[in-house]
Coordinates of C-alpha atoms and ligand atoms in Angstrom, one line a residue:
X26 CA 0.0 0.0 0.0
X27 CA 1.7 3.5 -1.1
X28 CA 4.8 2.0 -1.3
X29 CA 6.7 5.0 -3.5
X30 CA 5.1 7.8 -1.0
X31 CA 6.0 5.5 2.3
X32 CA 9.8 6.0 1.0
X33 CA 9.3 9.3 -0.8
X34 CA 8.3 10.3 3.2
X35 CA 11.6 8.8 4.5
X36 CA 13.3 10.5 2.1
X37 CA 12.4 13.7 3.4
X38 CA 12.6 13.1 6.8
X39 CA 16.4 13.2 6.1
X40 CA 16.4 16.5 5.9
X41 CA 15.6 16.9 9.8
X42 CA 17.7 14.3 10.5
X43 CA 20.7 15.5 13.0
X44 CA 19.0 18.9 14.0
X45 CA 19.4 20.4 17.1
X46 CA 15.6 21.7 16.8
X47 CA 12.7 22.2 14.9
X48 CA 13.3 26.1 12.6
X49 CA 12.1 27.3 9.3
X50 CA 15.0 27.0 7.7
X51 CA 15.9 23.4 8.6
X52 CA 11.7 21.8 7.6
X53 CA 12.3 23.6 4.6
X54 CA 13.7 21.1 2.2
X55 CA 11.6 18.3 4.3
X56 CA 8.6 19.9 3.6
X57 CA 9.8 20.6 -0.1
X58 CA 10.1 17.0 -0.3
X59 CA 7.1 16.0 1.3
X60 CA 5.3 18.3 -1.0
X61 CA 6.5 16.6 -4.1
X62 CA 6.0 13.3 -2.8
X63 CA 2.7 14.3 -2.1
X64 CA 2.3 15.7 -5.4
X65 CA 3.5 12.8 -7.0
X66 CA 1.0 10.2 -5.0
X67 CA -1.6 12.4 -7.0
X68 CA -2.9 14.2 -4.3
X69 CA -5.7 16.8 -5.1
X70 CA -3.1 20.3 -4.9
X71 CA -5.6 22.5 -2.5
X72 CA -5.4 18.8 -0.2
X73 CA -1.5 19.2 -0.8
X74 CA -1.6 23.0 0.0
X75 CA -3.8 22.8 3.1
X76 CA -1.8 20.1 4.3
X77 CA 2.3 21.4 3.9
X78 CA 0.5 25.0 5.7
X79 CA -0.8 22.9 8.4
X80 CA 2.4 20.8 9.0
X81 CA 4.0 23.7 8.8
X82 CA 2.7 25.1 11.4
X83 CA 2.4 22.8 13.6
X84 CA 6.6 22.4 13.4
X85 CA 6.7 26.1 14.0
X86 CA 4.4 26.2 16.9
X87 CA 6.3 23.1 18.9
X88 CA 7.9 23.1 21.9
X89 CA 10.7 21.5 22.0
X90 CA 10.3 18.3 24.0
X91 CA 13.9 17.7 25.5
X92 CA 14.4 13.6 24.8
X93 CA 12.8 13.3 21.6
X94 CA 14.4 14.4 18.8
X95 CA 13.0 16.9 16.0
X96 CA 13.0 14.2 13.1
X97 CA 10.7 12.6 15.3
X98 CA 8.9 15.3 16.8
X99 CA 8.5 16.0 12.9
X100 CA 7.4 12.6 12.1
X101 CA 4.6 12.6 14.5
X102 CA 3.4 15.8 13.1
X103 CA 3.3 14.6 9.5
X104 CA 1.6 11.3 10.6
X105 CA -1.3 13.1 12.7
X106 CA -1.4 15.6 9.8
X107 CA -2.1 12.5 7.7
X108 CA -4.7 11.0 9.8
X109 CA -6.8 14.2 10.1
X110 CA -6.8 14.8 6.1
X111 CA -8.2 11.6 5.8
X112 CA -10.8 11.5 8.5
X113 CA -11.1 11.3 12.0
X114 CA -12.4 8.3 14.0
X115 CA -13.3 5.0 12.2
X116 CA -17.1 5.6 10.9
X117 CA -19.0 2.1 9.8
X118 CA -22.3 2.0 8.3
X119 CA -25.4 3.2 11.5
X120 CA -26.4 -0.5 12.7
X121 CA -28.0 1.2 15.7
X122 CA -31.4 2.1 13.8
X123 CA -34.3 0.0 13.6
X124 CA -33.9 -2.1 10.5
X125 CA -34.4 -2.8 7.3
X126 CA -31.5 -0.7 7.0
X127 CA -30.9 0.1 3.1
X128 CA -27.6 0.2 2.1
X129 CA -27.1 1.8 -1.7
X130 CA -24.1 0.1 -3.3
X131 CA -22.8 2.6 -6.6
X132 CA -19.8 3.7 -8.5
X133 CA -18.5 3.1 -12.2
X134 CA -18.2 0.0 -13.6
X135 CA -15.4 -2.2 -12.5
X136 CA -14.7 -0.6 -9.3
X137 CA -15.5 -3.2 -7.2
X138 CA -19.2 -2.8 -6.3
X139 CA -20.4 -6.2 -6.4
X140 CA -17.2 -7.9 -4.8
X141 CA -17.9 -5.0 -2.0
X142 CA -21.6 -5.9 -1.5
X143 CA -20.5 -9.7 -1.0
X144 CA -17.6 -8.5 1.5
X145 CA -19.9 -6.6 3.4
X146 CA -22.9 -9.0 3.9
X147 CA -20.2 -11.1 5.2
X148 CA -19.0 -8.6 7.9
X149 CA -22.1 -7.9 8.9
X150 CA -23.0 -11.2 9.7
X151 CA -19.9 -12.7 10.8
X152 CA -19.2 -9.5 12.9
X153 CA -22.3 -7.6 13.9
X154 CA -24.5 -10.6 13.9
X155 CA -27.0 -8.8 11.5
X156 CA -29.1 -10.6 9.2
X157 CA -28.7 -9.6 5.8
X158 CA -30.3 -9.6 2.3
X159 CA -28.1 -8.9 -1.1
X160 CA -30.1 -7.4 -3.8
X161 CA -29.0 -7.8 -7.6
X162 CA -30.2 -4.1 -9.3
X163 CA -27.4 -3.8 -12.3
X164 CA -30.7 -4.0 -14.6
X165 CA -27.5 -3.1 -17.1
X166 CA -25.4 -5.8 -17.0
X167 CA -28.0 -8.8 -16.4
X168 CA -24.8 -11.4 -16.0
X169 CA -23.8 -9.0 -12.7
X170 CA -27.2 -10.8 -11.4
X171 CA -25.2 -14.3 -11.4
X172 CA -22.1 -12.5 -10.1
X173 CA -23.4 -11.6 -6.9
X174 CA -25.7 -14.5 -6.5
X175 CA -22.6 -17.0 -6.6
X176 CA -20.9 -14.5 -4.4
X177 CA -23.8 -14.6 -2.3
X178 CA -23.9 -18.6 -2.0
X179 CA -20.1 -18.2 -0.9
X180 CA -20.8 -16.5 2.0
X181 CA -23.7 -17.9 2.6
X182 CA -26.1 -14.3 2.3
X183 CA -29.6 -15.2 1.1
X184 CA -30.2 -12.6 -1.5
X185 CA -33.2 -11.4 -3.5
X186 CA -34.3 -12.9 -6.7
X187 CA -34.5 -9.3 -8.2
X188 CA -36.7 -9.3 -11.7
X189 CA -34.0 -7.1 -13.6
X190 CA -37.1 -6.0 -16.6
X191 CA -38.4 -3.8 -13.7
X192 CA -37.2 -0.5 -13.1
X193 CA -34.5 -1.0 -10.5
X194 CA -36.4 2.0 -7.7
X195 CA -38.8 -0.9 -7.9
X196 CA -36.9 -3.7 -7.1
X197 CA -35.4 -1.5 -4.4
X198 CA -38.9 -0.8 -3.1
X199 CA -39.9 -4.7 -3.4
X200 CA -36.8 -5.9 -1.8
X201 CA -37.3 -3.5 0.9
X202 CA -40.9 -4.5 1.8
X203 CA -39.9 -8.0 1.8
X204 CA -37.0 -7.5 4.1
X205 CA -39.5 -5.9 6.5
X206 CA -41.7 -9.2 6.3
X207 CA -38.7 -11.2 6.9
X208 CA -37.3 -9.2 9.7
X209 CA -33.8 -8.5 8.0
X210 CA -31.4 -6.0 9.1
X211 CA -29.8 -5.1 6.7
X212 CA -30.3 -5.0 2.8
X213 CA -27.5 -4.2 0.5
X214 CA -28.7 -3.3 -2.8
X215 CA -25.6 -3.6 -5.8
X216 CA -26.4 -1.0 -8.5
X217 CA -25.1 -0.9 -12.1
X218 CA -22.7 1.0 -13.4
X219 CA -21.1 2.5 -16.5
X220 CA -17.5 3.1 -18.1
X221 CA -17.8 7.0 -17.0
X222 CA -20.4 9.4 -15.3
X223 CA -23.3 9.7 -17.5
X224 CA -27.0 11.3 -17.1
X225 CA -28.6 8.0 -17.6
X226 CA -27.0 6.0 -15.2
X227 CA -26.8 9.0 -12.4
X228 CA -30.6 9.7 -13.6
X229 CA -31.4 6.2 -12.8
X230 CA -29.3 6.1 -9.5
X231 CA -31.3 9.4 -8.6
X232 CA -34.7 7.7 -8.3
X233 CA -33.5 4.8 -7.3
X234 CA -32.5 6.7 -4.3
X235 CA -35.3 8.3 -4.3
X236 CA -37.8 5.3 -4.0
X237 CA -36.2 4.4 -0.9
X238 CA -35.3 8.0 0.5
X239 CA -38.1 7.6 3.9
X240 CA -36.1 4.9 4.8
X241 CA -33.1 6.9 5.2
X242 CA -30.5 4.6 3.0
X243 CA -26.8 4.6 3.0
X244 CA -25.2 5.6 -0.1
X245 CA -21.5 4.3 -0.4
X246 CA -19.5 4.9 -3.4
X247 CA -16.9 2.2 -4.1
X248 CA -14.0 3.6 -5.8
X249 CA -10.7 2.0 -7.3
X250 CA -7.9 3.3 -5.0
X251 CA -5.5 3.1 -7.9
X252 CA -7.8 5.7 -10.0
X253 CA -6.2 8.5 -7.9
X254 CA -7.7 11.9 -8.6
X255 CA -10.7 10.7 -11.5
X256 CA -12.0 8.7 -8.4
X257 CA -12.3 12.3 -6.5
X258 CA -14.0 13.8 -9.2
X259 CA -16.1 10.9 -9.3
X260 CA -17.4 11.1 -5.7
X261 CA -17.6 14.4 -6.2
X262 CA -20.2 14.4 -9.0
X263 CA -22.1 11.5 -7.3
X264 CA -22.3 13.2 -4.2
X265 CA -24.0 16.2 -5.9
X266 CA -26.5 13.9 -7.6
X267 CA -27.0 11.5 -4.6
X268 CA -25.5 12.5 -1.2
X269 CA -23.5 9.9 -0.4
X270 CA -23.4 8.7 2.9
X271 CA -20.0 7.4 2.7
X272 CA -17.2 6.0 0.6
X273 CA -15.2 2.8 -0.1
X274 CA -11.7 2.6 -1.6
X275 CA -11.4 -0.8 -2.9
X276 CA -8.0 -2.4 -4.5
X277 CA -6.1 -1.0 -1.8
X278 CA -3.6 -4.1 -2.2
X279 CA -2.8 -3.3 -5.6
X280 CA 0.0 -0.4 -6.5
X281 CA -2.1 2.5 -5.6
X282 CA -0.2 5.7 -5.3
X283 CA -2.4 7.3 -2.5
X284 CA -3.5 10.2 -3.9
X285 CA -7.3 9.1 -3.3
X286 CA -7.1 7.8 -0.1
X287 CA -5.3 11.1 1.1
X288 CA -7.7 13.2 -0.9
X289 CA -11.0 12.2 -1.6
X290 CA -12.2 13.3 2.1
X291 CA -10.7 16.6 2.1
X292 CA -12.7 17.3 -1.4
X293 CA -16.3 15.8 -0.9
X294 CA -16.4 16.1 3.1
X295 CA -17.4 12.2 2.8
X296 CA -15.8 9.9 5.1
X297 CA -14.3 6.8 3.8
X298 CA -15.7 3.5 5.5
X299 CA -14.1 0.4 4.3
X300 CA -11.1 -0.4 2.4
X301 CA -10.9 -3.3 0.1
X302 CA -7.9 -5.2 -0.1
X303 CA -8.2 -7.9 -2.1
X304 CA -10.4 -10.2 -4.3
X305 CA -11.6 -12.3 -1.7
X306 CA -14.8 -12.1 0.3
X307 CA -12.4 -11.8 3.8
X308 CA -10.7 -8.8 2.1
X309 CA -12.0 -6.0 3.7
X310 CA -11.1 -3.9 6.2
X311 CA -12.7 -0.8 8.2
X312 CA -10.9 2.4 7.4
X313 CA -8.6 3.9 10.3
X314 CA -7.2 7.0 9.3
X315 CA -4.7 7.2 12.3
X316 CA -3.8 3.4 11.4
X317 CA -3.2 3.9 7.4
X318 CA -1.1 7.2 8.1
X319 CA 1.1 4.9 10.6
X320 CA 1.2 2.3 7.8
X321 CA 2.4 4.9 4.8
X322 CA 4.8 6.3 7.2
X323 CA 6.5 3.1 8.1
X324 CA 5.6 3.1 12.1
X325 CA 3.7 0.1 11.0
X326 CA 0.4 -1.1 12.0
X327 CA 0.5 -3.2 15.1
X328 CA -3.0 -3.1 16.5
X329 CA -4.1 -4.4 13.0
X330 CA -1.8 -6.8 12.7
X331 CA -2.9 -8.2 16.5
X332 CA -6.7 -7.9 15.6
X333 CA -6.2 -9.8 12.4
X334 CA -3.8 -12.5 14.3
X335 CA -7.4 -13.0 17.0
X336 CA -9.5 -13.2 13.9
X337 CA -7.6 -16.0 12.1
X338 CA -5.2 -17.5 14.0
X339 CA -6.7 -20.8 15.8
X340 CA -5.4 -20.3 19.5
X341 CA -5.8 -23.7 20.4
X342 CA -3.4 -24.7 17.9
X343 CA -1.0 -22.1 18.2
X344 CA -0.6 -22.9 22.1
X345 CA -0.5 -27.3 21.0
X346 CA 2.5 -26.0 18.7
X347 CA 4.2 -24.0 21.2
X348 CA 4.4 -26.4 23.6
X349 CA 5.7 -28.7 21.4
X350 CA 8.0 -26.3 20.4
X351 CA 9.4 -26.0 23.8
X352 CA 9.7 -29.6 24.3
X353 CA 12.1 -28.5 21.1
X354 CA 10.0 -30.8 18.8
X355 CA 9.4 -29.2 14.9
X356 CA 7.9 -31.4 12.8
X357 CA 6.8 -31.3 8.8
X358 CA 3.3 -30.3 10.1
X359 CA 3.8 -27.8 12.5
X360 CA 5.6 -25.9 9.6
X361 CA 2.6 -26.4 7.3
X362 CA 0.1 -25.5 9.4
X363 CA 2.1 -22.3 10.5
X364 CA 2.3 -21.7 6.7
X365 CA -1.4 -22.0 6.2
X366 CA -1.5 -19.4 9.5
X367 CA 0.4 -17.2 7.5
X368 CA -1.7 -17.6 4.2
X369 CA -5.0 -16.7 6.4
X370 CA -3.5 -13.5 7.3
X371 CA -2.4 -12.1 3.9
X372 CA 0.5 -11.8 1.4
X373 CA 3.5 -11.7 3.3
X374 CA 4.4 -8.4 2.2
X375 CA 1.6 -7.2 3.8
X376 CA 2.0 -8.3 7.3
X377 CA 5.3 -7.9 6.9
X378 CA 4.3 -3.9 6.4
X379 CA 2.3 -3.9 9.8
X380 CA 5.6 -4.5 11.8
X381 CA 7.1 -0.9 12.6
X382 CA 10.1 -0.3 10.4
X383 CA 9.5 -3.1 8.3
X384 CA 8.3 -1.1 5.2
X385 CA 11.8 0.3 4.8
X386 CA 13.5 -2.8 5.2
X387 CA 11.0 -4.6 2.6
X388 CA 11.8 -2.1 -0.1
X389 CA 15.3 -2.8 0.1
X390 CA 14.7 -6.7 -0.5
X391 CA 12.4 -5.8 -3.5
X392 CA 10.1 -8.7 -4.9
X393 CA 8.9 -11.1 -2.6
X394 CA 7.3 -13.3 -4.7
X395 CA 10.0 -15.8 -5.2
X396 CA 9.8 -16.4 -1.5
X397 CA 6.1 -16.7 -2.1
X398 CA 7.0 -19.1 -5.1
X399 CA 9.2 -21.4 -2.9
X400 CA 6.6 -21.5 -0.4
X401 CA 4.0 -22.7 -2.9
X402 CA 6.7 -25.2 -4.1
X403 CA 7.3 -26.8 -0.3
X404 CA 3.9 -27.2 0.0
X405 CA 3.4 -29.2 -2.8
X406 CA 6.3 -31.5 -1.5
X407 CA 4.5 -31.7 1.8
X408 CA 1.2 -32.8 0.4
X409 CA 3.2 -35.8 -1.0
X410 CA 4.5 -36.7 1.8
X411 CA 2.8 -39.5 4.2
X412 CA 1.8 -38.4 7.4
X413 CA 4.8 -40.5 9.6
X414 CA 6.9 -38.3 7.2
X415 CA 5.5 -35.7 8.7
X416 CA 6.0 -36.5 12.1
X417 CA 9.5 -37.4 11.5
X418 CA 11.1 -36.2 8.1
X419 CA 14.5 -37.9 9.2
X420 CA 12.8 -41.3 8.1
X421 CA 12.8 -39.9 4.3
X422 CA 15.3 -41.5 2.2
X423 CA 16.8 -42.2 -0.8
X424 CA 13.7 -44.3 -2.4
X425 CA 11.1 -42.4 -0.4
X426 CA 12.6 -38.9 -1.8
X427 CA 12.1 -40.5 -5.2
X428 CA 8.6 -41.0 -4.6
X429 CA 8.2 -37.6 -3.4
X430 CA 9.4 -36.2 -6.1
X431 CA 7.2 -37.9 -8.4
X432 CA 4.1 -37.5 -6.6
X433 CA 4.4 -33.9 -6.4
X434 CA 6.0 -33.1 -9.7
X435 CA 9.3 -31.8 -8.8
X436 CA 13.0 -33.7 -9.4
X437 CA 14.3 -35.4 -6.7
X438 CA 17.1 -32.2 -5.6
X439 CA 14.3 -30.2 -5.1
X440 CA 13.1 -32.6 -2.7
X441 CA 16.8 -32.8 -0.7
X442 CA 16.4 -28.9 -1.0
X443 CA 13.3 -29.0 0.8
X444 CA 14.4 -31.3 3.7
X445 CA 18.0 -29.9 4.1
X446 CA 16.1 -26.3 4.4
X447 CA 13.9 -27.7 7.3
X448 CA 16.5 -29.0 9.1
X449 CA 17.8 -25.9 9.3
X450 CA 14.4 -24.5 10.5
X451 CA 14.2 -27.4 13.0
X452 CA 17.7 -26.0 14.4
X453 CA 16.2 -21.8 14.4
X454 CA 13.3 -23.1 15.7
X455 CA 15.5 -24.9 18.9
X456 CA 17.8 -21.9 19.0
X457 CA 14.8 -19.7 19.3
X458 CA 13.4 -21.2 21.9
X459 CA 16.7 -21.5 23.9
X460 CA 16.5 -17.7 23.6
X461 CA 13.1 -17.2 24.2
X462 CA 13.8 -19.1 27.6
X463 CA 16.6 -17.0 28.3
X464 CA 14.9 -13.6 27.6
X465 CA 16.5 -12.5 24.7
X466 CA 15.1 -12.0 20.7
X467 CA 17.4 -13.9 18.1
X468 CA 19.1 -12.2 15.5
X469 CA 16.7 -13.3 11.8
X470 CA 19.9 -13.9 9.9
X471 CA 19.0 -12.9 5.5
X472 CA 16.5 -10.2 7.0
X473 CA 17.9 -7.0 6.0
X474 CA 16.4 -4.0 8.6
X475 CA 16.3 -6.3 11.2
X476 CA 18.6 -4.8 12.9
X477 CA 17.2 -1.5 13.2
X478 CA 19.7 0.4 11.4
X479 CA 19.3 0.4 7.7
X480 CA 15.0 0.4 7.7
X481 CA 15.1 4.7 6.9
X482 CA 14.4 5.4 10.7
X483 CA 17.8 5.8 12.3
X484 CA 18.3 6.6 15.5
X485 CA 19.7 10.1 16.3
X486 CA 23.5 9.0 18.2
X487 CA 22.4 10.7 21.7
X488 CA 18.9 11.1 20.8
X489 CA 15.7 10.0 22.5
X490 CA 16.2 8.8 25.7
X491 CA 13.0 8.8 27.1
X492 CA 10.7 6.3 27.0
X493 CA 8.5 6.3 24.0
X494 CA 4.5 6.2 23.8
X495 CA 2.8 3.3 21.9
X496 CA 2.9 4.3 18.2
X497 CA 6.5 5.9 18.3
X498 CA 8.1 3.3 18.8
X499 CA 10.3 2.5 15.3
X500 CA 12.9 0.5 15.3
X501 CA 11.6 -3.0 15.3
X502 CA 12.5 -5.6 17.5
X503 CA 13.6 -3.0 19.8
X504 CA 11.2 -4.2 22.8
X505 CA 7.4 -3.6 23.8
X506 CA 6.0 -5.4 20.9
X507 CA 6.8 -9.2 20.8
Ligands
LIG195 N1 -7.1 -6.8 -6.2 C1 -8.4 -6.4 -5.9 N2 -9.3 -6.7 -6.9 C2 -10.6 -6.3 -6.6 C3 -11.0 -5.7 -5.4 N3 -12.3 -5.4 -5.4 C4 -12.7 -5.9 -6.6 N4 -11.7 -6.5 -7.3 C5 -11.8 -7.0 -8.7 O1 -12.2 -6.0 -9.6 C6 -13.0 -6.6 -10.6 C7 -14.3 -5.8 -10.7 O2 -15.1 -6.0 -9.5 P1 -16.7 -5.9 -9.4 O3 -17.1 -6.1 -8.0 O4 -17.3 -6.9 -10.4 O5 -16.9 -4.4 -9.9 P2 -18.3 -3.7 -10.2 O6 -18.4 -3.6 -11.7 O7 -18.1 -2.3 -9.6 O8 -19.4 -4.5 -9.6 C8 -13.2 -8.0 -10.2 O9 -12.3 -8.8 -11.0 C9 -12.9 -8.1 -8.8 O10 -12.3 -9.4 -8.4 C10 -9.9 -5.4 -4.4 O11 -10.1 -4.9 -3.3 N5 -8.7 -5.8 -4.7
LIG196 MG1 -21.1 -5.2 -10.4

């Protein structure tokens, strides 16, 4: 997420780097920088303007805090800077109100409506125990109909068999009145769209929220986070015609530069509610504007990281395997179930993101998609493997590494590859635990930034000495968090 303006930012922290204080002349070039790399992440220029004057001043208006030093002191301003264009407190959809709630699903075509409208039925009944009813109304694309109702059978949403020849106000008014029969919460209602604003489809948005306007609907616009400034004028010309209620920036994985996220508030006064971040239904996330400036800035994103460890790590499992662990036994399984842990959480870029001073360290080590591919690979050796080999790999020889390979379409080396690596992993995994016992963090040897000193956020030599709140902290490993 915002990878170039995450190290565009570090970049021009550099500039403060070494001060003795906070003056005019020394922000200068930072906020030069931060200007361009703001500029660059196609951020709306008044968004850009308002924001460098505000930084600005806050720098100016500082006291100096003896302990911390100004690049930081600087840091924290840009990030709160950050959060506050972007929003202020996390706002979700109003569950609070007597239901059927409507909730108006619209944007351009594309953009991610339909996946949305699947993603949230599922949040809302996973999370907020609300029942909910999907509503196909793309009366323009009739194969979006099938779309959302296989999306609908995934999560397991019972949805509304929407007759797509009636004016879609209608079917909005139908599904709404049989909601109220069927005591449902919530109804999500997945309009169509088209390649760019035009009358007829905003015409036909109008009265469809219209026909449902006593019942007070939400109106999110889902947007492609990678469209930059065309999804600001977007929200903006649908919030004119509509009033919406709230916005969603969807393909937030994907290389977006930032420029709506940081801008599309500012401009339309609506808030964003949800981020997308990927194609699957588990892919969304509420929006925390504090959280995503941490995130761009490198400070990481530890309390989303923690809540998404809860949500799909099985503790039960976690606690069999460390035990095990400390009885210093590693087998083929443990690894592979930690490896599926892993997969439930994300890409490993991404969590890799959420760990302070990570971002920095991840840009230096480029593409991890080979170490994606390898894992991939060793699980496809694993699945071959019978499940004594799994308890005990050491029993895998010469003729059983033949049929190995075979049965999982690699050559026999890669197979010797595989098990020489675990052995090493078995032998971390021991030394780890030794040092675990003892108190002490092992050094991750082939993980660049690990160390603290080359992830962009150096340590001034005599430089904070105090103890630092929760959300300073930056150099990783350096205590408090694991
Ligand atoms: N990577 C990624 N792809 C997404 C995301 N949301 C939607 N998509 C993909 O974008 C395409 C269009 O999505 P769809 O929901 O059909 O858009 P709609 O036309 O607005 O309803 C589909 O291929 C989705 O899988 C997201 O958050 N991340
Ligand atoms: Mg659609």
């Amino acid at each position: 997420m915002f990878d170039t303006l995450s190290e565009k930012f570090s970049d021009a922290f550099k500039h403060v780097q070494g001060k003795g204080k906070i003056s005019e002349s020394n922000i200068e070039d930072a906020l030069k920088d931060v200007r361009t790399a703001l500029l660059e992440a196609d951020v709306n220029f008044k968004v850009v303007k308002s924001f460098i004057g505000a930084v600005k001043e806050s720098a100016l208006g500082e006291k100096v805090i003896s302990g911390v030093n100004p690049e930081e002191q600087f840091i924290k301003i840009v990030h709160d800077e950050l959060a506050s264009v972007m929003g202020s407190a996390n706002e979700e959809v109003d569950l609070e109100r007597a239901g059927p709630i409507p909730v108006l699903v619209v944007g351009l075509n594309g953009q991610g409506k339909t996946t949305f409208s699947g993603k949230l039925s599922k949040h809302l009944i996973e999370k907020k125990k609300k029942s909910v009813l999907i509503v196909p109304a793309d009366t323009f694309r009739p194969a979006a109909k099938d779309q959302l109702i296989t999306l609908a059978n995934q999560v397991g949403v019972d949805y509304f068999d929407s007759d797509l020849s009636k004016h879609p106000g209608d079917i909005a008014k139908e599904a709404m009145a049989f909601a109220k029969e069927k005591n449902i919460d919530v109804v999500i209602i997945d309009t169509a769209g088209r390649l760019h604003v035009d009358d007829e489809l905003m015409g036909q948005l109008k009265e469809v929220g219209e026909a449902i306007k006593s019942l007070k609907p939400e109106i999110l616009m889902v947007a492609d986070a990678m469209t930059g400034q065309e999804a600001v004028n977007v929200a903006k010309v649908f919030h004119e015609t509509l009033g919406l209620t709230g916005i969603v920036l969807s393909k937030m994985d994907s290389d977006a530069k930032g420029g709506a996220a940081l801008s599309i508030r500012h401009v339309t006064g609506v808030p964003i509610k949800y981020i997308s971040t990927g194609e699957k239904m588990k892919d969304l996330e509420l929006f925390h504007p504090d959280r995503l400036a941490g995130r761009i800035l490198d400070m990481g994103d530890v309390v989303s990281l923690v809540e998404k460890a809860e949500e799909h790590i099985d503790e039960k499992e976690a606690e069999r395997m460390m035990k095990n662990m400390e009885k210093g036994k590693f087998t083929v399984d443990d690894f592979m179930k930690q490896m599926d842990m892993m997969n439930n959480l994300g890409s490993m870029g991404s969590i890799l993101k959420m760990i302070p001073g990570m971002g920095g360290a991840l840009r230096q080590m480029g593409d991890l998609s080979s170490a994606e591919d390898e894992m991939k690979k060793m699980k496809v050796i694993i699945g071959s493997m019978t499940k004594a080999e799994k308890q005990d790999y050491k029993v895998v020889k010469e003729s059983r590494i033949k049929r190995i390979a075979n049965g999982s379409g690699n050559t026999e080396s890669s197979v010797k590859d595989f098990l020489a690596k675990f052995r090493q992993m078995e032998k971390m995994m021991g030394g780890m635990m030794q040092m675990m016992k003892g108190g002490g963090m092992p050094s991750m040897p082939g993980m660049p930034g690990m160390g603290g000193a080359q992830d962009g956020f150096r340590q001034q030599p005599g430089g904070a000495k105090k103890p630092k709140k929760k959300g300073k902290k930056r150099g990783p490993w350096g205590g408090g968090f694991f």
